[in-house]
Each structure stands twice: as structure tokens, then as C-alpha cells.
């Protein structure tokens, strides 16, 4: 028997002093022994114990405990029998009554009648009468209702699970208990006793209305879902909470069930998996899974008929069973294929429009169904007709985004579980380390990573001969190790929404040359921008413009700041990737980069060479207004809630951007200077290498009284050109190149 037992005392069984007290279901003692409202355990034999709630009465002799006749029959007690009585304390987290099934009959057969008794009113009165009392499985007691006395027997007690509406894992399981404490939200089910003539009406007379739709055996890991705990909890709260409650309560509240869910997000993040597993979690009909394009048919009216067929079973069952109808789940994969914006397809036959109309009428039309749940999936929610997304239709819109670190741990554990069981996962594989290194990987990409590591490991055991053979002896000891995962990370699997290191590493091929403190200060300012993006809740969008003369190293510095940020998403929006694009195509390409950035928690976008993106030429002057407007909007558009974005722009024409009104779109601007001092030029030459100390001394002497003005990128190019000359001519060639490029003037600007 659950509960906390205290020291017991021996008491003597007695008859209940009054008829009124016998109807309370309480044992009666003297107040010197126990207080009213206490719960006690009465032990009649070493193996039989019963829990009761206490009331006190002056007529009861101290050290005696009074029972009603049904209580004595149930516990097998005789008058004056000695029993052991002790305090009983309920565990309120596990022993509140959720649902209690009671068998009911007239106490005396001669008082039987054929009048119908309303079980809903009976349940209300029962809870008022017996609130905060203890009840045991199999207990017999009497209950007075409508001037009749009934005999009740407890057939089943289910504990209330307070976490059921939070959508927590395992919250749906019904726990059967032997002892429970009744409370105001307990559910009563009255069932007619066998051979009884009692007539019951109302919704509290059948278990069918009380069955939970939640399968008690569902489990995230076993279902293969990882990293979606929060999303699943939110879906549960919105879509299933109302279905857990009994239909009569839902009806009294005037509550309508959620009939549609839209799952959207990047490809490979688990939308289809979640929709498929929702059907397994629910005690519902087998879900109907249909791909969007399958609905479409070349014959007139067939596409609409296909929609009607999907809902036919649910319609028939609702007509037959009403509120007690089971839940029918219809899953649309790639729903954007059939539910595009109406009127958006010029020159089409209008099939898409009529399919959308048919679907709308079935979900939320005049003869609406209340026993359906439509789940749609897409990675293009912007294409779906807005009428389908309003409340009453696909009203729960849930983004299934890229998993965070803890989610990636769950997913990797799921995909390596069999290897662990078979002891084929090497001890040096650290799942948490892999989760840290796989930023912005989708669930599908993590699964691909595990497969690639397995392939790498298996490849070691293949003999390289004239034919492909497996070394069976070594294959028996096959293990997938840390090196296999790292090789797969470097060579095989790259995240679609992640950082493409090859993209920006080419911009910092020769590293950053810190020819003066100005370069260190710029990198320091960049670090501040990164920290602001990471830490500030007030500025989820941080934008900075790196401006300066041509060849001053703006793009390299922007790429270095981006790399040092270690953000999971880094992309460079560069004009060299958009050669030959029309204005519209260029706008779409830029928008896609930003849309991808919004899907990551932390993102950095480098908008390189803005004047080239704008097709600016000084003759005319001419530029693309469409691209300008797109950039202005995207530079000011805050990322979605919970996401943070750093935008770094580079330009050599600050004056042009000022005229276009783009300068105001950036939070701040950082000036990237040219080399303008002789000592800075010599510092750069020393850091870049290529010249010996004597050669550098000769160059220093040659530029001593000359003005200096050159960008670091241009300087690197001139050094490399001069190094192609024979050693005795390279200094002379370097100085000639400096003069030709206008890097050295005749006037002395800054001396060494």
C-alpha cells in the first residue's frame, strides 16, 4: 500500500453511531484518537489493509473505530474486532484520482424503479459529497442521490497526470492505482451493475467518451525523433490538449478542436518524420499519407474527387458516432504543390484553385468535420494560399528548424544506437564533440554523416586486388572510430545551410597583414560587432559597412571577422556569383542568401563590393534600382525572433552609397585605409616576405622622401610580380612598379 505509515495503535471495531455518518464513507473515531479529515490505514490482518478518511463523533468511545455496514462487509470486519490503525499520507504527485469507474445498483431491491438517473448530475453531486476523501480499488460504500440510496463498488482508478497538457514525454500514460484521493477535477464513470434494473442517462455512463487518444507507449527516441522536443510539446499543447479532455467538458466550454497543422522549415529537418510518427503516437485511425502531386489528375473533376475520398471515412463515422468518433489523420506531403495561391498561375486550367476550394470546404466548410486532423508539410510556406492558414484550418504553424546542440546529440544517439548495442562504435567517439562540430547540420545531414563514417570504416576492410573482396577476419572486429567521423566531416558531408569555408577562405588566402595598429583596431571593432550580435537582446540585427579605397583589403578583413566569429552560418554575397543575372534573378539570389541566414540561430552575411552588385557605373551614372531597393529592405529587416544576424558590407564608393541613401541603412561604418606612411610600407614588406634585409634597406632609402599611397592587396600583387625577376633586378623592378602605379609621389607626404 502506497503512502507513508506512522506508528500504529490497536483499536476496536464498532458500529457507525448514526445513519447520516454511514452515508459519508468515512470511519468514525473519538477526537482524542484522530482528527476529522485525517486519512488512516486500517490493518485487519498482516496481509490486508484498507485506507479510509476520518470523521469524529462524541458518542464514539476512545480507542474504538466505527464502520458502516458496507465498510464492514468490504473489509471483512466483525464488531469488537481488534485492528491496527495508523496515519496515511498521500503522495499528491501520483495519487490524485484522474478517472474512477463505479459500478452502481440500488442498495435495496425493493426500492428499485425505472426512472432514468442523470449520471452527469450524479457525478457533480458525488464529487461535492466525497471531495478530499480516500478511495480504494474494490471498495463498497453507499451514496444518496435523488432521495434514493445506491450501493457503489469501485472497479477502476486511474491517477491524474498533471503533466498531460504540457506535452512532456510519457505524459500520456494512464497509471492504474489502488488508492486515490478524490478532488474537484476527478472524472466519474458510472456503470450499471450486472443484473441491475437501474436506468442511466448522460455522458458519465460510458467509458468510450473518456478514452484518451494518446497511445501510452509512445517514446521520442524509439520513434526516431530527435531535437524536436519543444516543437512537439507546442504541437501537443495546441492540437491535442482539447482532445484529451472529455467531450462534454469541451462542449461546455464551446471549444473547437484544432483541425490543421502546418509544418514548415528547411529540407531534412524532420517534418515528414514528425508527421508520420504523430499517427503512431495517437490512438487514431491509420493516417492517410498523400503526396501533394498525387492529388492532381488530368481529368476534369478527378482532383477534387480525390480530396473528397480522403475525407469520406471521417464523414461517415461522424454521422454514425457523433462526438465519440475516432480521430482521422490526413497527412499532405509537399502541400504547396496543390495549395498554391489561388489566381497565381496565369494561363492555367484552374485545377489548383478548385482543389484548394474543395480542401477548404472539407476542413472548415458549412458541414464541417470535427474528427479530423490535417497535417501539411512544406519548405515553401510562402506559396500556400493564405485562406488555408487562417484559424479553423491549418491554424497551428510550426517551424521545424535546424536542431540545436542538444538536439544534434539526440539525433546522433538515435543513428548510432545500433552500433553501440553491437559494440561497433569505438570508445574514442564523443557524441557531444560531434554535436559541437556539426553546427547547422539538419537531421538528414547528421544521418548522412553517420552513414559516411560507416562507409569510411568499412572501406578499410576491403582488399585492393583485381576484384573487390572483404577481409572477413578483420571485418569481425569492425569499429567506427573518431577518425572516420572527422574524415567524413572534412570530405563528404557539408551542411546546406552552414558555413562554406572554401567560399571565404579564398579571400584571406595570404592571411591578414597587420602593417599598422589601424588593422588591429579594425579587427577589434569587428570583434565588438560579433559580441554585440551574440550577446545583445536589443539588437538582433547588426550591420556595418567597411569602406575605403580600392585594394585596401576590405573583403579580406570582412572575411576574417566573419571567420573569427565562429558563427554556424557564414555566407558571402558576392557579385562574381551573379555574373549574367538579370535584375530579378539577382534580387532573388540575394534574398535566398538572407532567407537561409534567418534559419540559423547565429548568422553572418558579407555583402561584398556593393557598387558592383548594384551595377553602378559612373558614366551616366547608371545603377540597378531593383537591387538597391532589395538591399535596402534586407539591410533593415530584423531576423525572426530568437535569431541573430550580422551583416558586413564592403564598398570603394562611399560617396555613391551616400547619394543612394544606402549609408543610413548600416548601423556603423569602418574606414579601411591605404598604406600612407613609409614605415608602414616597410612593416608590410617585412611581414609579406620576399625581400632580404639588405633589399628592404635599399627600398627604404628609395622611398624616404617620397609620398606613399597604396592598398595592401595591390602591394602584395606588386611584390609577387617583382619576385619573378632575377634576384639582382627585383628591388629595381619593385620600385619601378610602385612608381608606375602611382604609389610613390614626388612630394614628400610622410617621411620614414
GROMACS .gro file of N, CA, C and O in nm, residues 176-274:
model
  396
  176UNK      N    1  -0.263   0.310  -1.336
  176UNK     CA    2  -0.364   0.249  -1.250
  176UNK      C    3  -0.313   0.251  -1.107
  176UNK      O    4  -0.197   0.220  -1.081
  177UNK      N    5  -0.400   0.288  -1.014
  177UNK     CA    6  -0.361   0.292  -0.872
  177UNK      C    7  -0.465   0.219  -0.788
  177UNK      O    8  -0.580   0.201  -0.829
  178UNK      N    9  -0.424   0.174  -0.671
  178UNK     CA   10  -0.515   0.103  -0.579
  178UNK      C   11  -0.580   0.197  -0.480
  178UNK      O   12  -0.689   0.168  -0.429
  179UNK      N   13  -0.513   0.308  -0.448
  179UNK     CA   14  -0.567   0.405  -0.352
  179UNK      C   15  -0.553   0.543  -0.414
  179UNK      O   16  -0.448   0.578  -0.467
  180UNK      N   17  -0.661   0.624  -0.409
  180UNK     CA   18  -0.656   0.758  -0.466
  180UNK      C   19  -0.730   0.858  -0.381
  180UNK      O   20  -0.818   0.822  -0.301
  181UNK      N   21  -0.693   0.984  -0.399
  181UNK     CA   22  -0.758   1.093  -0.326
  181UNK      C   23  -0.845   1.170  -0.424
  181UNK      O   24  -0.796   1.221  -0.525
  182UNK      N   25  -0.975   1.178  -0.396
  182UNK     CA   26  -1.068   1.245  -0.485
  182UNK      C   27  -1.050   1.397  -0.477
  182UNK      O   28  -1.020   1.451  -0.371
  183UNK      N   29  -1.067   1.463  -0.590
  183UNK     CA   30  -1.059   1.610  -0.591
  183UNK      C   31  -1.156   1.665  -0.694
  183UNK      O   32  -1.223   1.588  -0.765
  184UNK      N   33  -1.166   1.796  -0.702
  184UNK     CA   34  -1.270   1.860  -0.780
  184UNK      C   35  -1.265   1.833  -0.929
  184UNK      O   36  -1.367   1.843  -0.997
  185UNK      N   37  -1.147   1.798  -0.985
  185UNK     CA   38  -1.136   1.774  -1.129
  185UNK      C   39  -1.135   1.627  -1.165
  185UNK      O   40  -1.107   1.591  -1.280
  186UNK      N   41  -1.164   1.539  -1.069
  186UNK     CA   42  -1.170   1.396  -1.099
  186UNK      C   43  -1.289   1.367  -1.191
  186UNK      O   44  -1.392   1.436  -1.185
  187UNK      N   45  -1.275   1.265  -1.274
  187UNK     CA   46  -1.381   1.225  -1.366
  187UNK      C   47  -1.447   1.097  -1.313
  187UNK      O   48  -1.377   1.003  -1.276
  188UNK      N   49  -1.579   1.097  -1.311
  188UNK     CA   50  -1.655   0.981  -1.262
  188UNK      C   51  -1.719   0.907  -1.380
  188UNK      O   52  -1.774   0.970  -1.471
  189UNK      N   53  -1.713   0.775  -1.378
  189UNK     CA   54  -1.782   0.692  -1.478
  189UNK      C   55  -1.871   0.594  -1.402
  189UNK      O   56  -1.822   0.514  -1.322
  190UNK      N   57  -2.002   0.603  -1.425
  190UNK     CA   58  -2.097   0.514  -1.359
  190UNK      C   59  -2.139   0.404  -1.456
  190UNK      O   60  -2.186   0.433  -1.566
  191UNK      N   61  -2.121   0.281  -1.414
  191UNK     CA   62  -2.159   0.167  -1.497
  191UNK      C   63  -2.263   0.084  -1.423
  191UNK      O   64  -2.248   0.056  -1.303
  192UNK      N   65  -2.365   0.045  -1.495
  192UNK     CA   66  -2.474  -0.034  -1.435
  192UNK      C   67  -2.421  -0.171  -1.392
  192UNK      O   68  -2.352  -0.239  -1.469
  193UNK      N   69  -2.454  -0.210  -1.267
  193UNK     CA   70  -2.414  -0.342  -1.218
  193UNK      C   71  -2.487  -0.450  -1.297
  193UNK      O   72  -2.599  -0.430  -1.345
  194UNK      N   73  -2.420  -0.564  -1.311
  194UNK     CA   74  -2.481  -0.675  -1.383
  194UNK      C   75  -2.611  -0.717  -1.314
  194UNK      O   76  -2.618  -0.723  -1.191
  195UNK      N   77  -2.713  -0.743  -1.392
  195UNK     CA   78  -2.848  -0.783  -1.344
  195UNK      C   79  -2.923  -0.671  -1.274
  195UNK      O   80  -3.028  -0.693  -1.216
  196UNK      N   81  -2.865  -0.548  -1.276
  196UNK     CA   82  -2.934  -0.437  -1.213
  196UNK      C   83  -3.040  -0.380  -1.308
  196UNK      O   84  -3.023  -0.382  -1.431
  197UNK      N   85  -3.149  -0.327  -1.251
  197UNK     CA   86  -3.256  -0.268  -1.333
  197UNK      C   87  -3.245  -0.116  -1.343
  197UNK      O   88  -3.333  -0.052  -1.398
  198UNK      N   89  -3.139  -0.061  -1.287
  198UNK     CA   90  -3.124   0.085  -1.286
  198UNK      C   91  -3.109   0.138  -1.429
  198UNK      O   92  -3.048   0.074  -1.515
  199UNK      N   93  -3.166   0.254  -1.457
  199UNK     CA   94  -3.159   0.318  -1.589
  199UNK      C   95  -3.072   0.443  -1.579
  199UNK      O   96  -3.103   0.534  -1.501
  200UNK      N   97  -2.963   0.444  -1.656
  200UNK     CA   98  -2.869   0.556  -1.651
  200UNK      C   99  -2.872   0.635  -1.782
  200UNK      O  100  -2.881   0.577  -1.890
  201UNK      N  101  -2.868   0.765  -1.772
  201UNK     CA  102  -2.856   0.853  -1.888
  201UNK      C  103  -2.743   0.952  -1.862
  201UNK      O  104  -2.697   0.967  -1.750
  202UNK      N  105  -2.699   1.022  -1.970
  202UNK     CA  106  -2.592   1.120  -1.953
  202UNK      C  107  -2.459   1.067  -2.004
  202UNK      O  108  -2.444   0.947  -2.033
  203UNK      N  109  -2.361   1.154  -2.015
  203UNK     CA  110  -2.233   1.118  -2.075
  203UNK      C  111  -2.139   1.049  -1.977
  203UNK      O  112  -2.037   0.994  -2.019
  204UNK      N  113  -2.168   1.053  -1.848
  204UNK     CA  114  -2.079   0.992  -1.750
  204UNK      C  115  -2.110   0.844  -1.729
  204UNK      O  116  -2.065   0.785  -1.634
  205UNK      N  117  -2.190   0.785  -1.822
  205UNK     CA  118  -2.227   0.645  -1.804
  205UNK      C  119  -2.149   0.552  -1.895
  205UNK      O  120  -2.173   0.433  -1.896
  206UNK      N  121  -2.056   0.606  -1.975
  206UNK     CA  122  -1.982   0.520  -2.066
  206UNK      C  123  -1.835   0.555  -2.067
  206UNK      O  124  -1.798   0.671  -2.056
  207UNK      N  125  -1.752   0.453  -2.079
  207UNK     CA  126  -1.607   0.474  -2.083
  207UNK      C  127  -1.561   0.525  -2.220
  207UNK      O  128  -1.457   0.587  -2.233
  208UNK      N  129  -1.641   0.502  -2.322
  208UNK     CA  130  -1.600   0.540  -2.458
  208UNK      C  131  -1.565   0.687  -2.468
  208UNK      O  132  -1.470   0.725  -2.535
  209UNK      N  133  -1.642   0.771  -2.401
  209UNK     CA  134  -1.618   0.915  -2.408
  209UNK      C  135  -1.496   0.956  -2.329
  209UNK      O  136  -1.448   1.066  -2.342
  210UNK      N  137  -1.446   0.867  -2.244
  210UNK     CA  138  -1.336   0.904  -2.156
  210UNK      C  139  -1.201   0.850  -2.203
  210UNK      O  140  -1.100   0.871  -2.141
  211UNK      N  141  -1.200   0.772  -2.313
  211UNK     CA  142  -1.075   0.713  -2.355
  211UNK      C  143  -0.980   0.820  -2.408
  211UNK      O  144  -1.020   0.907  -2.483
  212UNK      N  145  -0.856   0.810  -2.369
  212UNK     CA  146  -0.756   0.906  -2.416
  212UNK      C  147  -0.715   0.869  -2.558
  212UNK      O  148  -0.707   0.752  -2.593
  213UNK      N  149  -0.690   0.972  -2.639
  213UNK     CA  150  -0.645   0.944  -2.775
  213UNK      C  151  -0.495   0.917  -2.778
  213UNK      O  152  -0.440   0.882  -2.881
  214UNK      N  153  -0.427   0.936  -2.664
  214UNK     CA  154  -0.282   0.924  -2.663
  214UNK      C  155  -0.241   0.779  -2.641
  214UNK      O  156  -0.285   0.715  -2.546
  215UNK      N  157  -0.158   0.728  -2.728
  215UNK     CA  158  -0.104   0.594  -2.712
  215UNK      C  159  -0.010   0.594  -2.592
  215UNK      O  160   0.084   0.673  -2.587
  216UNK      N  161  -0.031   0.505  -2.492
  216UNK     CA  162   0.051   0.511  -2.371
  216UNK      C  163   0.195   0.466  -2.393
  216UNK      O  164   0.278   0.484  -2.305
  217UNK      N  165   0.228   0.411  -2.509
  217UNK     CA  166   0.361   0.354  -2.528
  217UNK      C  167   0.453   0.441  -2.613
  217UNK      O  168   0.560   0.397  -2.652
  218UNK      N  169   0.413   0.565  -2.644
  218UNK     CA  170   0.497   0.644  -2.734
  218UNK      C  171   0.621   0.694  -2.662
  218UNK      O  172   0.622   0.717  -2.542
  219UNK      N  173   0.729   0.708  -2.740
  219UNK     CA  174   0.856   0.749  -2.684
  219UNK      C  175   0.938   0.816  -2.795
  219UNK      O  176   0.949   0.762  -2.905
  220UNK      N  177   0.995   0.932  -2.766
  220UNK     CA  178   1.068   1.008  -2.869
  220UNK      C  179   1.179   0.925  -2.933
  220UNK      O  180   1.187   0.914  -3.055
  221UNK      N  181   1.267   0.869  -2.849
  221UNK     CA  182   1.385   0.802  -2.903
  221UNK      C  183   1.346   0.680  -2.986
  221UNK      O  184   1.402   0.655  -3.091
  222UNK      N  185   1.247   0.603  -2.935
  222UNK     CA  186   1.204   0.484  -3.008
  222UNK      C  187   1.137   0.522  -3.140
  222UNK      O  188   1.142   0.450  -3.237
  223UNK      N  189   1.072   0.639  -3.141
  223UNK     CA  190   1.007   0.684  -3.264
  223UNK      C  191   1.108   0.743  -3.362
  223UNK      O  192   1.074   0.774  -3.476
  224UNK      N  193   1.234   0.759  -3.319
  224UNK     CA  194   1.336   0.812  -3.410
  224UNK      C  195   1.330   0.962  -3.426
  224UNK      O  196   1.380   1.015  -3.523
  225UNK      N  197   1.268   1.032  -3.330
  225UNK     CA  198   1.260   1.179  -3.337
  225UNK      C  199   1.362   1.235  -3.239
  225UNK      O  200   1.361   1.202  -3.122
  226UNK      N  201   1.449   1.321  -3.289
  226UNK     CA  202   1.547   1.384  -3.202
  226UNK      C  203   1.553   1.533  -3.226
  226UNK      O  204   1.538   1.579  -3.340
  227UNK      N  205   1.574   1.610  -3.120
  227UNK     CA  206   1.592   1.754  -3.135
  227UNK      C  207   1.465   1.832  -3.157
  227UNK      O  208   1.470   1.951  -3.186
  228UNK      N  209   1.348   1.768  -3.144
  228UNK     CA  210   1.222   1.837  -3.171
  228UNK      C  211   1.131   1.838  -3.048
  228UNK      O  212   1.010   1.849  -3.061
  229UNK      N  213   1.191   1.825  -2.930
  229UNK     CA  214   1.110   1.817  -2.807
  229UNK      C  215   1.020   1.940  -2.790
  229UNK      O  216   0.901   1.928  -2.761
  230UNK      N  217   1.078   2.060  -2.806
  230UNK     CA  218   1.000   2.182  -2.786
  230UNK      C  219   0.889   2.193  -2.890
  230UNK      O  220   0.775   2.227  -2.857
  231UNK      N  221   0.924   2.165  -3.016
  231UNK     CA  222   0.823   2.175  -3.122
  231UNK      C  223   0.710   2.077  -3.098
  231UNK      O  224   0.592   2.111  -3.114
  232UNK      N  225   0.745   1.955  -3.057
  232UNK     CA  226   0.642   1.856  -3.034
  232UNK      C  227   0.554   1.897  -2.916
  232UNK      O  228   0.432   1.880  -2.917
  233UNK      N  229   0.617   1.954  -2.813
  233UNK     CA  230   0.542   1.999  -2.696
  233UNK      C  231   0.442   2.108  -2.735
  233UNK      O  232   0.327   2.108  -2.690
  234UNK      N  233   0.486   2.201  -2.822
  234UNK     CA  234   0.397   2.309  -2.866
  234UNK      C  235   0.282   2.255  -2.950
  234UNK      O  236   0.168   2.299  -2.936
  235UNK      N  237   0.312   2.160  -3.038
  235UNK     CA  238   0.207   2.099  -3.119
  235UNK      C  239   0.107   2.027  -3.029
  235UNK      O  240  -0.015   2.038  -3.047
  236UNK      N  241   0.157   1.955  -2.929
  236UNK     CA  242   0.070   1.882  -2.838
  236UNK      C  243  -0.023   1.978  -2.765
  236UNK      O  244  -0.144   1.956  -2.756
  237UNK      N  245   0.036   2.087  -2.715
  237UNK     CA  246  -0.045   2.184  -2.638
  237UNK      C  247  -0.155   2.243  -2.724
  237UNK      O  248  -0.269   2.258  -2.680
  238UNK      N  249  -0.123   2.277  -2.849
  238UNK     CA  250  -0.221   2.342  -2.935
  238UNK      C  251  -0.321   2.245  -2.997
  238UNK      O  252  -0.440   2.272  -3.003
  239UNK      N  253  -0.270   2.131  -3.048
  239UNK     CA  254  -0.354   2.045  -3.132
  239UNK      C  255  -0.422   1.933  -3.056
  239UNK      O  256  -0.529   1.888  -3.096
  240UNK      N  257  -0.362   1.887  -2.944
  240UNK     CA  258  -0.415   1.766  -2.881
  240UNK      C  259  -0.471   1.787  -2.741
  240UNK      O  260  -0.541   1.700  -2.689
  241UNK      N  261  -0.439   1.901  -2.677
  241UNK     CA  262  -0.485   1.922  -2.539
  241UNK      C  263  -0.636   1.913  -2.529
  241UNK      O  264  -0.691   1.850  -2.439
  242UNK      N  265  -0.708   1.974  -2.623
  242UNK     CA  266  -0.855   1.973  -2.617
  242UNK      C  267  -0.910   1.833  -2.641
  242UNK      O  268  -1.018   1.799  -2.595
  243UNK      N  269  -0.834   1.749  -2.713
  243UNK     CA  270  -0.881   1.613  -2.740
  243UNK      C  271  -0.858   1.519  -2.623
  243UNK      O  272  -0.914   1.410  -2.618
  244UNK      N  273  -0.772   1.558  -2.527
  244UNK     CA  274  -0.750   1.478  -2.408
  244UNK      C  275  -0.869   1.490  -2.313
  244UNK      O  276  -0.906   1.395  -2.244
  245UNK      N  277  -0.931   1.608  -2.310
  245UNK     CA  278  -1.045   1.630  -2.220
  245UNK      C  279  -1.169   1.557  -2.271
  245UNK      O  280  -1.186   1.537  -2.391
  246UNK      N  281  -1.258   1.518  -2.180
  246UNK     CA  282  -1.382   1.451  -2.220
  246UNK      C  283  -1.467   1.542  -2.310
  246UNK      O  284  -1.465   1.665  -2.294
  247UNK      N  285  -1.541   1.484  -2.404
  247UNK     CA  286  -1.620   1.565  -2.498
  247UNK      C  287  -1.720   1.658  -2.431
  247UNK      O  288  -1.746   1.766  -2.482
  248UNK      N  289  -1.777   1.616  -2.315
  248UNK     CA  290  -1.876   1.701  -2.251
  248UNK      C  291  -1.815   1.831  -2.200
  248UNK      O  292  -1.875   1.938  -2.208
  249UNK      N  293  -1.691   1.823  -2.147
  249UNK     CA  294  -1.624   1.944  -2.098
  249UNK      C  295  -1.590   2.035  -2.216
  249UNK      O  296  -1.608   2.157  -2.210
  250UNK      N  297  -1.541   1.975  -2.324
  250UNK     CA  298  -1.507   2.052  -2.444
  250UNK      C  299  -1.632   2.122  -2.497
  250UNK      O  300  -1.630   2.239  -2.537
  251UNK      N  301  -1.744   2.049  -2.492
  251UNK     CA  302  -1.871   2.106  -2.540
  251UNK      C  303  -1.918   2.220  -2.451
  251UNK      O  304  -1.965   2.324  -2.498
  252UNK      N  305  -1.904   2.202  -2.320
  252UNK     CA  306  -1.947   2.307  -2.225
  252UNK      C  307  -1.865   2.434  -2.243
  252UNK      O  308  -1.914   2.545  -2.225
  253UNK      N  309  -1.737   2.417  -2.276
  253UNK     CA  310  -1.650   2.534  -2.296
  253UNK      C  311  -1.675   2.601  -2.431
  253UNK      O  312  -1.629   2.712  -2.455
  254UNK      N  313  -1.747   2.532  -2.519
  254UNK     CA  314  -1.765   2.584  -2.654
  254UNK      C  315  -1.635   2.579  -2.732
  254UNK      O  316  -1.612   2.659  -2.823
  255UNK      N  317  -1.550   2.482  -2.696
  255UNK     CA  318  -1.417   2.473  -2.756
  255UNK      C  319  -1.421   2.389  -2.883
  255UNK      O  320  -1.487   2.286  -2.888
  256UNK      N  321  -1.351   2.435  -2.985
  256UNK     CA  322  -1.339   2.358  -3.108
  256UNK      C  323  -1.197   2.301  -3.117
  256UNK      O  324  -1.101   2.369  -3.085
  257UNK      N  325  -1.189   2.177  -3.161
  257UNK     CA  326  -1.058   2.115  -3.176
  257UNK      C  327  -0.980   2.180  -3.291
  257UNK      O  328  -1.038   2.223  -3.390
  258UNK      N  329  -0.849   2.182  -3.275
  258UNK     CA  330  -0.763   2.223  -3.386
  258UNK      C  331  -0.770   2.116  -3.493
  258UNK      O  332  -0.757   1.997  -3.465
  259UNK      N  333  -0.794   2.158  -3.618
  259UNK     CA  334  -0.813   2.061  -3.725
  259UNK      C  335  -0.700   2.062  -3.827
  259UNK      O  336  -0.703   1.983  -3.922
  260UNK      N  337  -0.602   2.148  -3.808
  260UNK     CA  338  -0.494   2.151  -3.907
  260UNK      C  339  -0.363   2.201  -3.850
  260UNK      O  340  -0.359   2.290  -3.765
  261UNK      N  341  -0.255   2.138  -3.894
  261UNK     CA  342  -0.120   2.177  -3.854
  261UNK      C  343  -0.037   2.194  -3.981
  261UNK      O  344  -0.045   2.111  -4.073
  262UNK      N  345   0.042   2.301  -3.987
  262UNK     CA  346   0.135   2.319  -4.099
  262UNK      C  347   0.277   2.312  -4.044
  262UNK      O  348   0.316   2.391  -3.958
  263UNK      N  349   0.353   2.215  -4.092
  263UNK     CA  350   0.494   2.201  -4.054
  263UNK      C  351   0.578   2.254  -4.168
  263UNK      O  352   0.565   2.208  -4.282
  264UNK      N  353   0.664   2.352  -4.139
  264UNK     CA  354   0.748   2.408  -4.245
  264UNK      C  355   0.889   2.427  -4.193
  264UNK      O  356   0.913   2.432  -4.072
  265UNK      N  357   0.982   2.435  -4.284
  265UNK     CA  358   1.122   2.453  -4.245
  265UNK      C  359   1.214   2.400  -4.352
  265UNK      O  360   1.170   2.349  -4.455
  266UNK      N  361   1.345   2.409  -4.329
  266UNK     CA  362   1.442   2.365  -4.430
  266UNK      C  363   1.428   2.215  -4.459
  266UNK      O  364   1.381   2.139  -4.374
  267UNK      N  365   1.469   2.172  -4.577
  267UNK     CA  366   1.463   2.027  -4.609
  267UNK      C  367   1.552   1.947  -4.514
  267UNK      O  368   1.658   1.994  -4.472
  268UNK      N  369   1.505   1.828  -4.479
  268UNK     CA  370   1.586   1.735  -4.399
  268UNK      C  371   1.582   1.758  -4.250
  268UNK      O  372   1.664   1.704  -4.177
  269UNK      N  373   1.488   1.839  -4.201
  269UNK     CA  374   1.485   1.871  -4.058
  269UNK      C  375   1.380   1.791  -3.980
  269UNK      O  376   1.364   1.813  -3.861
  270UNK      N  377   1.308   1.701  -4.046
  270UNK     CA  378   1.220   1.611  -3.973
  270UNK      C  379   1.072   1.639  -3.985
  270UNK      O  380   0.995   1.589  -3.904
  271UNK      N  381   1.029   1.716  -4.086
  271UNK     CA  382   0.886   1.746  -4.099
  271UNK      C  383   0.807   1.618  -4.130
  271UNK      O  384   0.709   1.587  -4.062
  272UNK      N  385   0.851   1.546  -4.232
  272UNK     CA  386   0.780   1.425  -4.272
  272UNK      C  387   0.788   1.321  -4.161
  272UNK      O  388   0.689   1.253  -4.132
  273UNK      N  389   0.904   1.309  -4.098
  273UNK     CA  390   0.920   1.213  -3.988
  273UNK      C  391   0.824   1.242  -3.875
  273UNK      O  392   0.757   1.153  -3.823
  274UNK      N  393   0.814   1.370  -3.836
  274UNK     CA  394   0.726   1.405  -3.725
  274UNK      C  395   0.581   1.376  -3.761
  274UNK      O  396   0.507   1.319  -3.680
   0.00000   0.00000   0.00000
